[in-house]
Tab-separated table of C-alpha atoms in Angstrom:
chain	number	residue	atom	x	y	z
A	31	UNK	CA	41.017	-6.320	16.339
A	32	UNK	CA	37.624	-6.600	17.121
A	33	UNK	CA	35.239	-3.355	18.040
A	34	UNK	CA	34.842	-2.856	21.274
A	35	UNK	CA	31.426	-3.857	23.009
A	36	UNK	CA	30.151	0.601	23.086
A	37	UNK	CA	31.106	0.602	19.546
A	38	UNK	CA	28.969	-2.460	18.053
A	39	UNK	CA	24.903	-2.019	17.082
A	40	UNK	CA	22.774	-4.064	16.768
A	41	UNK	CA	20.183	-3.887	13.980
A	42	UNK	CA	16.681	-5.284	13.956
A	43	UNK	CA	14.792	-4.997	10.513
A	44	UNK	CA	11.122	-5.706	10.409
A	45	UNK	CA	9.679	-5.815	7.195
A	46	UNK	CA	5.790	-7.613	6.803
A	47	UNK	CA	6.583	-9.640	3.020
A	48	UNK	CA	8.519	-12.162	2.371
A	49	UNK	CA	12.274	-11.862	2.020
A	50	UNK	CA	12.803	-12.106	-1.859
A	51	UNK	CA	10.471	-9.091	-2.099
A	52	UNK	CA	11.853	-6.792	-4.980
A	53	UNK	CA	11.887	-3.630	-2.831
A	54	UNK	CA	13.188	-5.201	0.515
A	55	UNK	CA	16.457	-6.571	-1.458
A	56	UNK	CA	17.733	-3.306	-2.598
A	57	UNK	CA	16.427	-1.272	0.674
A	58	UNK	CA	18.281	-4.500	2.800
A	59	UNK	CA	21.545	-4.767	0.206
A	60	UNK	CA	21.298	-0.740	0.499
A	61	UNK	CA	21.544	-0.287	4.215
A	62	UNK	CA	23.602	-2.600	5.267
A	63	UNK	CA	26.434	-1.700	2.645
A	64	UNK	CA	26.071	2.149	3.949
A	65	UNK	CA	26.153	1.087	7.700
A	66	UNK	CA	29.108	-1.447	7.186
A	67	UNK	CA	31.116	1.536	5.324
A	68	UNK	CA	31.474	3.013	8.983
A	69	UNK	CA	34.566	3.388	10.641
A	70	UNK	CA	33.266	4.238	14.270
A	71	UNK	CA	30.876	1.125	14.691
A	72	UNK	CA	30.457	-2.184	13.925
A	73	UNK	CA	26.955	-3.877	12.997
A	74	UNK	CA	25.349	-6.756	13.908
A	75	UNK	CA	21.822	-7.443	11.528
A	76	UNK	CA	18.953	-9.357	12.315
A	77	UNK	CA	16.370	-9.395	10.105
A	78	UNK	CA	12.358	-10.856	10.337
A	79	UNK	CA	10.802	-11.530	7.202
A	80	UNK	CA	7.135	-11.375	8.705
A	81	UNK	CA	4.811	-12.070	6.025
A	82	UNK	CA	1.978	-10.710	7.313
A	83	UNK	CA	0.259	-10.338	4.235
A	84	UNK	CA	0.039	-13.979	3.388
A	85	UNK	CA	-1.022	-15.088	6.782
A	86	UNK	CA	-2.681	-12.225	8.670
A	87	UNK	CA	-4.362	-13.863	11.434
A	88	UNK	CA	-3.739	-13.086	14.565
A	89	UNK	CA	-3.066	-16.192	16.426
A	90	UNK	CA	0.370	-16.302	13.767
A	91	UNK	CA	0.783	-12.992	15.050
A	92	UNK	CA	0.773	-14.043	18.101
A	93	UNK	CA	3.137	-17.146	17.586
A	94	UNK	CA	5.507	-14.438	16.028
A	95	UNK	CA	5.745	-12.321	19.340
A	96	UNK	CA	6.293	-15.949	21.287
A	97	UNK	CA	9.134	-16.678	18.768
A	98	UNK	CA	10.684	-13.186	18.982
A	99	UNK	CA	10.195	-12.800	22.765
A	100	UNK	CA	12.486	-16.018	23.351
A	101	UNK	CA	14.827	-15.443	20.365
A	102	UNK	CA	15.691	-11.960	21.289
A	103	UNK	CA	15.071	-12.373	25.055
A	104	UNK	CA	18.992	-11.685	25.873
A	105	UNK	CA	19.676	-9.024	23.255
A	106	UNK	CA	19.421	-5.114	23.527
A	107	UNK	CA	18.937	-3.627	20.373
A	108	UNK	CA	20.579	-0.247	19.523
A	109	UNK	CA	18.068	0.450	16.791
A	110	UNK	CA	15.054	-1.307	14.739
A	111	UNK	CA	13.766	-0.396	11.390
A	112	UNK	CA	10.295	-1.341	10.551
A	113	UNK	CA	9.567	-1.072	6.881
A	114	UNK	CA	5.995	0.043	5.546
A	115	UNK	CA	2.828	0.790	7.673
A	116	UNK	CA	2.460	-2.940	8.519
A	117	UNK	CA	5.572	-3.502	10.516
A	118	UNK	CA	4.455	-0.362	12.632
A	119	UNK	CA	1.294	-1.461	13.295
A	120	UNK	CA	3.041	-4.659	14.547
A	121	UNK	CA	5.847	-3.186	16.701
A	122	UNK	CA	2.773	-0.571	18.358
A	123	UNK	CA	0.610	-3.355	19.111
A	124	UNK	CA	3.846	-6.088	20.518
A	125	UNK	CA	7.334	-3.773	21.139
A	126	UNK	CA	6.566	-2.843	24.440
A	127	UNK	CA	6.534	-6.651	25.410
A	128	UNK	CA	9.572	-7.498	23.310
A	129	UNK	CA	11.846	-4.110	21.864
A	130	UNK	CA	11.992	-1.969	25.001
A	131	UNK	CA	13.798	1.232	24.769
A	132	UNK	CA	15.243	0.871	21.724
A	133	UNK	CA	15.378	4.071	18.778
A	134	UNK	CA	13.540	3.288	15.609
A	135	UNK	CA	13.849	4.606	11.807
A	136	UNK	CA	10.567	4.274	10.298
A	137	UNK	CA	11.034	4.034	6.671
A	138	UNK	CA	7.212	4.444	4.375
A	139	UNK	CA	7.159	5.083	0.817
A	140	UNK	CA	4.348	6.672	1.303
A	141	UNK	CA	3.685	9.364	3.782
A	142	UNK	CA	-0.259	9.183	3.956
A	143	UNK	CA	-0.009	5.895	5.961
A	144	UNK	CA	1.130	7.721	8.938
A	145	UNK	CA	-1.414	9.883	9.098
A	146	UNK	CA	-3.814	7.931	11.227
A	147	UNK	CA	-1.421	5.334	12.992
A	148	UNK	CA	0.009	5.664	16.780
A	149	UNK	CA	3.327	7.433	17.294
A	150	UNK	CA	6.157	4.847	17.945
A	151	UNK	CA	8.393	6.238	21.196
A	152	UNK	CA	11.938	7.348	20.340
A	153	UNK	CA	11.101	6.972	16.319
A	154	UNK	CA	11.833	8.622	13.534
A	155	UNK	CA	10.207	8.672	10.299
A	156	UNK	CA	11.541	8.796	6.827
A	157	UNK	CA	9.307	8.704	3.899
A	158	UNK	CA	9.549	8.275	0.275
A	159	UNK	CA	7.025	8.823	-2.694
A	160	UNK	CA	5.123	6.911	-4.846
A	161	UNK	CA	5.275	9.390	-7.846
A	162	UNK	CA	1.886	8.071	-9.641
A	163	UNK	CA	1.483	11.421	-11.096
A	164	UNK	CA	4.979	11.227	-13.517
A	165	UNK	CA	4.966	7.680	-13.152
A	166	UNK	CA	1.821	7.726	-15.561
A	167	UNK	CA	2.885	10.889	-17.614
A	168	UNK	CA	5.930	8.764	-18.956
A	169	UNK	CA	4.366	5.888	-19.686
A	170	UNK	CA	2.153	7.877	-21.681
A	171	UNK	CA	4.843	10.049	-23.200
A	172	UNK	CA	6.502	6.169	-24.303
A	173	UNK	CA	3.260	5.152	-25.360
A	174	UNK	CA	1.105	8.272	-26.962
A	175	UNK	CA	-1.042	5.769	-28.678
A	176	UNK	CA	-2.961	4.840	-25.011
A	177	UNK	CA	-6.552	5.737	-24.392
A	178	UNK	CA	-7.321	3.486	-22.014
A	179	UNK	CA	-5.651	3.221	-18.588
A	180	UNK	CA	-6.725	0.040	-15.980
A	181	UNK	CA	-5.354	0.671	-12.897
A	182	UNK	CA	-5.273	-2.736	-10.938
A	183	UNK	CA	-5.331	-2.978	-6.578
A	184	UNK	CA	-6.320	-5.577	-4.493
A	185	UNK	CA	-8.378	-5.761	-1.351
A	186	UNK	CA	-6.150	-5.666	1.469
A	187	UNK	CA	-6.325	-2.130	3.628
A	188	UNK	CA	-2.921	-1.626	2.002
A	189	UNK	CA	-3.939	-1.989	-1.243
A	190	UNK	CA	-7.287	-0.007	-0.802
A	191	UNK	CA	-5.176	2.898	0.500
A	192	UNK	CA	-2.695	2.417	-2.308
A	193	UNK	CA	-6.092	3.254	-4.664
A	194	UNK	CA	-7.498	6.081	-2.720
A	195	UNK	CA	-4.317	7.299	-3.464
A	196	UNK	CA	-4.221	6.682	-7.057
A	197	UNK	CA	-7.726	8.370	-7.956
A	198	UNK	CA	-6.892	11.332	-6.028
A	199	UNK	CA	-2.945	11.527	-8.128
A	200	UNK	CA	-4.171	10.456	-11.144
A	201	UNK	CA	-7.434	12.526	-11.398
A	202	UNK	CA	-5.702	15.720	-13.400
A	203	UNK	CA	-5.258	12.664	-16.418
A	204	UNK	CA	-9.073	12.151	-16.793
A	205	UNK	CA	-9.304	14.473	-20.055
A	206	UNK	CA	-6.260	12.833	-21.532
A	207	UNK	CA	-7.141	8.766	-21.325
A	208	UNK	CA	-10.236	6.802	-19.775
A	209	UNK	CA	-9.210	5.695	-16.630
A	210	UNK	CA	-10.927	2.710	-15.417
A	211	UNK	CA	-10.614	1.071	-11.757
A	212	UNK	CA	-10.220	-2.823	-11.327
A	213	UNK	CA	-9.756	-3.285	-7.871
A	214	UNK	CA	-10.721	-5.778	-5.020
A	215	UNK	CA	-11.798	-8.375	-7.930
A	216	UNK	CA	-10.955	-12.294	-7.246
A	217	UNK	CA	-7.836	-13.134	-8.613
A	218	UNK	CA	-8.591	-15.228	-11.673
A	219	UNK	CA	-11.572	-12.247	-12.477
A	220	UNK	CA	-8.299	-9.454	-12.603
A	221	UNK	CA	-6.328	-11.828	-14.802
A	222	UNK	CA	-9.156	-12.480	-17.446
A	223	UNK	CA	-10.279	-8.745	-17.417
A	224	UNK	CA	-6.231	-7.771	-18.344
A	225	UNK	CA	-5.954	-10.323	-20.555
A	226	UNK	CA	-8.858	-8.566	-22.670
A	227	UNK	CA	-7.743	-5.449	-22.830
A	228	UNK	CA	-8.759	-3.096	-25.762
A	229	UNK	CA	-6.110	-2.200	-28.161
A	230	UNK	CA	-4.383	1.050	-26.809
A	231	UNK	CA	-4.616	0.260	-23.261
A	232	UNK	CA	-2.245	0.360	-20.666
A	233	UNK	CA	-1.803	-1.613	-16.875
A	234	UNK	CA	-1.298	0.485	-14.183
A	235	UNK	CA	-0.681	-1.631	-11.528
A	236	UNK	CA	-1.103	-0.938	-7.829
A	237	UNK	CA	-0.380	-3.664	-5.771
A	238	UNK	CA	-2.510	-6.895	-4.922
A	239	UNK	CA	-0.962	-8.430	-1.656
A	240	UNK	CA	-5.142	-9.911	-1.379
A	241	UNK	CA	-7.840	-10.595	-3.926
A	242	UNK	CA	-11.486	-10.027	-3.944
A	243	UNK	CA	-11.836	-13.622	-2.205
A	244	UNK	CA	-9.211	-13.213	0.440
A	245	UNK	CA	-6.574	-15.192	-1.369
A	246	UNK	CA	-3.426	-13.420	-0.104
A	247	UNK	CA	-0.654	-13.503	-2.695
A	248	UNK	CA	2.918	-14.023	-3.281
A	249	UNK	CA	4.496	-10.405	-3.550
A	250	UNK	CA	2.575	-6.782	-3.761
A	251	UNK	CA	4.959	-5.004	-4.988
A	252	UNK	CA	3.657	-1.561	-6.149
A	253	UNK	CA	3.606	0.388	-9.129
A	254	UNK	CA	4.315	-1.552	-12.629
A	255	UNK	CA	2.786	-0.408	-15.705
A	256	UNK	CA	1.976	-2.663	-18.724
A	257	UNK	CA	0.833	-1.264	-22.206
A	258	UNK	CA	-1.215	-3.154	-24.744
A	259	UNK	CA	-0.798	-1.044	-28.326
């Protein structure tokens, strides 16, 4: 038979890309195959794909809270997940008017994000790592040939912080390889500079969810590496 109504959740996942995002698949696939394996509850997902990224203005912000406040105006969720520093900046600036009482799981892949934004009430926060450090020492221990290392970001604040990041990780490799920054350049400016790499180099790539020109892009999926011998 069917659970009864104390023993069913409901699930709200906020995540700012866009659905087919890499990352969001297997966290979404992930979750919801752990959650479903219980014996003592029974789930109910809903899921916003926000793309903030692509369209960060505020007035589509603000059409999002509209659309949200009547689509979830007779539900009580049991918990809500916001994924990356972007959905919590969202639910602390529009959950009090829409996702009362309600726990939270923060999930960040990387823990410096938090250290600057407003608590979310009855949250908890789960972080990851972006290992940049042995992310780069492999690549280099696949390809001892590099000298040169580009490492690529964009210009949104996520992609900035992503950076800062990077040159403070990646700093210990500076007497190994020349590391060289391309970040916050327009679009078709980062794809001619990578396309002339000198031999021996190697892409280190951040994440570019906005160019130099404000041209906000498809997916910023962080951390890929691409070697030119």
């Amino acid at each position: 038979g069917s659970a009864a109504p104390s023993s069913r959740k409901r699930v709200l996942i906020l995540f700012p890309y866009a659905r087919h995002t890499p990352g969001f698949i297997s966290f979404d696939t992930g979750l919801r195959s752990t959650l479903t394996g219980s014996k003592d509850y029974e789930f109910e997902f809903y899921t916003e794909c926000m793309d903030l990224t692509r369209f960060p203005d505020k007035r589509y912000h603000d059409k999002l809270v509209e659309l949200y406040r009547e689509k979830y105006s007779g539900l009580k969720f049991d918990l809500i997940i916001p994924l990356l520093r972007s959905s919590v900046d969202f639910l602390t600036a529009y959950g009090d008017g829409i996702l009362a009482d309600a726990r939270a799981i923060i999930y960040e892949h990387d823990p410096g994000s938090f250290e600057s934004v407003q608590s979310v009430a009855n949250a908890a926060v789960v972080t990851g790592n972006l290992d940049m450090e042995n992310t780069l020492a492999l690549a280099l221990r696949l390809h001892p040939r590099v000298r040169n290392v580009f490492v690529t970001a964009g210009a949104s604040h996520y992609d900035q912080s992503l950076e800062t990041r990077a040159r403070a990780a990646l700093r210990s490799f500076e007497s190994q390889v020349e590391l060289r920054y391309l970040s916050g350049l327009p679009m078709n400016e980062l794809i001619h500079r990578v396309s002339n790499l000198p031999a021996h180099s190697l892409v280190f790539y951040l994440s570019v969810s906005r160019d130099g020109v404000g041209q906000s892009m498809k997916s910023p999926d962080a951390l890929a590496l691409i070697s030119k011998q």
